[in-house]
CSV table of C-alpha atoms in Angstrom, one decimal:
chain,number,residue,atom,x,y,z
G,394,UNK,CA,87.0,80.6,143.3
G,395,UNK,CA,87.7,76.4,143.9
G,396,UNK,CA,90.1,75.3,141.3
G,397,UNK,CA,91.4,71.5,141.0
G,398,UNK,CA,94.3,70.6,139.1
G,399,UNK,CA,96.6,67.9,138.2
G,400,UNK,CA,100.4,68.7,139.0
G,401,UNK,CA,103.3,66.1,138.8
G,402,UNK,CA,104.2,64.8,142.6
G,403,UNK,CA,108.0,66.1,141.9
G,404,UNK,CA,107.2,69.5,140.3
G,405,UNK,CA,104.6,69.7,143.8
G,406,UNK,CA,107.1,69.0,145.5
G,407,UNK,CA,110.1,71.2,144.4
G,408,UNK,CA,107.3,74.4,144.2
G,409,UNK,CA,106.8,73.3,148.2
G,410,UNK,CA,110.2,73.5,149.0
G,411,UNK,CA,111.0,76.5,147.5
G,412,UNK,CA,108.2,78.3,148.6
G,413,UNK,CA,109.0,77.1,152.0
G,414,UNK,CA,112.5,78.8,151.5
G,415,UNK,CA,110.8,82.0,150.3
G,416,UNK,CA,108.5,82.1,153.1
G,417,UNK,CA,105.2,81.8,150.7
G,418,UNK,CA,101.8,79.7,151.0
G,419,UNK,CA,100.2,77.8,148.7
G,420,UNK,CA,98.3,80.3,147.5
G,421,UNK,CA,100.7,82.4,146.5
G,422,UNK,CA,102.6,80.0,144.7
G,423,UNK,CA,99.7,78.8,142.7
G,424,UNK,CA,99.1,82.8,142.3
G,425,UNK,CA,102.4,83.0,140.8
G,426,UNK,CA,102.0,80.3,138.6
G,427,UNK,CA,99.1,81.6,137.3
G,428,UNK,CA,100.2,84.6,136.6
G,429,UNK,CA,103.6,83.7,134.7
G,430,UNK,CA,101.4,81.3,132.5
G,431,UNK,CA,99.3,84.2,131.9
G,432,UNK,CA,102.0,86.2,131.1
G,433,UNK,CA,103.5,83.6,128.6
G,434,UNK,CA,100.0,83.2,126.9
G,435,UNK,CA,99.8,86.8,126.4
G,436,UNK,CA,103.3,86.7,124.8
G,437,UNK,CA,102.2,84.3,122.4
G,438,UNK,CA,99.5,85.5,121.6
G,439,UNK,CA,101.1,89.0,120.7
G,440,UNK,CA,103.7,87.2,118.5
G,441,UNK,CA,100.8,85.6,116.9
G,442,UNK,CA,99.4,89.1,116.3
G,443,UNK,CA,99.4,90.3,112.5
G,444,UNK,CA,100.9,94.0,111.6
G,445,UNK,CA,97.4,94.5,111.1
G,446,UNK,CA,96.2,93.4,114.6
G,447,UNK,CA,98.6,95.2,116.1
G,448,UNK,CA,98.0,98.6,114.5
G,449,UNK,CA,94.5,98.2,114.9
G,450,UNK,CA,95.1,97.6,119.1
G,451,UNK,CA,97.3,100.8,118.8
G,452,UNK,CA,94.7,102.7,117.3
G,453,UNK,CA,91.9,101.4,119.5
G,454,UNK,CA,94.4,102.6,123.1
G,455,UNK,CA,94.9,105.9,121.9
G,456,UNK,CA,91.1,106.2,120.6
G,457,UNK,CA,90.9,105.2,124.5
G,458,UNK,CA,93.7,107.5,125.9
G,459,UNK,CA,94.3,110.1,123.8
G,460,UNK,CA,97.8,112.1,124.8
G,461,UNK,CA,97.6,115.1,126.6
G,462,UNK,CA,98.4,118.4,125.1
G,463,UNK,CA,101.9,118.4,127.4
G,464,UNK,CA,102.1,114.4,127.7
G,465,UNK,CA,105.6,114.9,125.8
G,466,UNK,CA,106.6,118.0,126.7
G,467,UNK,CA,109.7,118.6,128.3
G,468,UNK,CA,111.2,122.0,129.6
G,469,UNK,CA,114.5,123.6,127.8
G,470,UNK,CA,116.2,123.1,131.7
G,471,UNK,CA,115.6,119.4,131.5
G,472,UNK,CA,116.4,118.6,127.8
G,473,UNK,CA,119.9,120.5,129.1
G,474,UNK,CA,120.1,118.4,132.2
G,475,UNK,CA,119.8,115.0,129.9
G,476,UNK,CA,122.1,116.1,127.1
G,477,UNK,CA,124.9,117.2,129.3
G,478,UNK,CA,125.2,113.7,130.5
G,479,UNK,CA,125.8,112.3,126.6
């Protein structure tokens, strides 16, 4: 896919540099950009979520994965292992 885009010469600039310091192309830096912006949309968009919303995308995952029958279980040994430590 061809994207164009407008950045700020300074921001270009400073992305560059860095990138030059973390051995990365420009590809990857716009990847990474991409991605955090993603990220941060899907953030907001969550927080934008109502209770409702949200219990109705809970319902819908597990409708999709259901758990397993021994999803949760854990053995006696373990459970003894993990409260010694406490």
């Amino acid at each position: 896919m061809t994207v164009q885009l407008n950045v700020d010469n300074k921001e270009w600039d400073e992305a560059l540099s860095l990138a030059s310091e973390l051995h990365l192309d420009r590809d990857e830096v716009l990847l990474r950009a991409f991605r955090s912006c993603l990220y941060d949309m899907r953030l907001e968009r969550q927080k934008k979520m109502t209770v409702a919303e949200k219990e109705q995308q809970h319902r819908e995952s597990y409708e999709k994965y259901p758990v397993q029958p021994d999803e949760f279980y854990v053995d006696e040994e373990q459970l003894a292992e993990v409260w010694k430590d406490l």
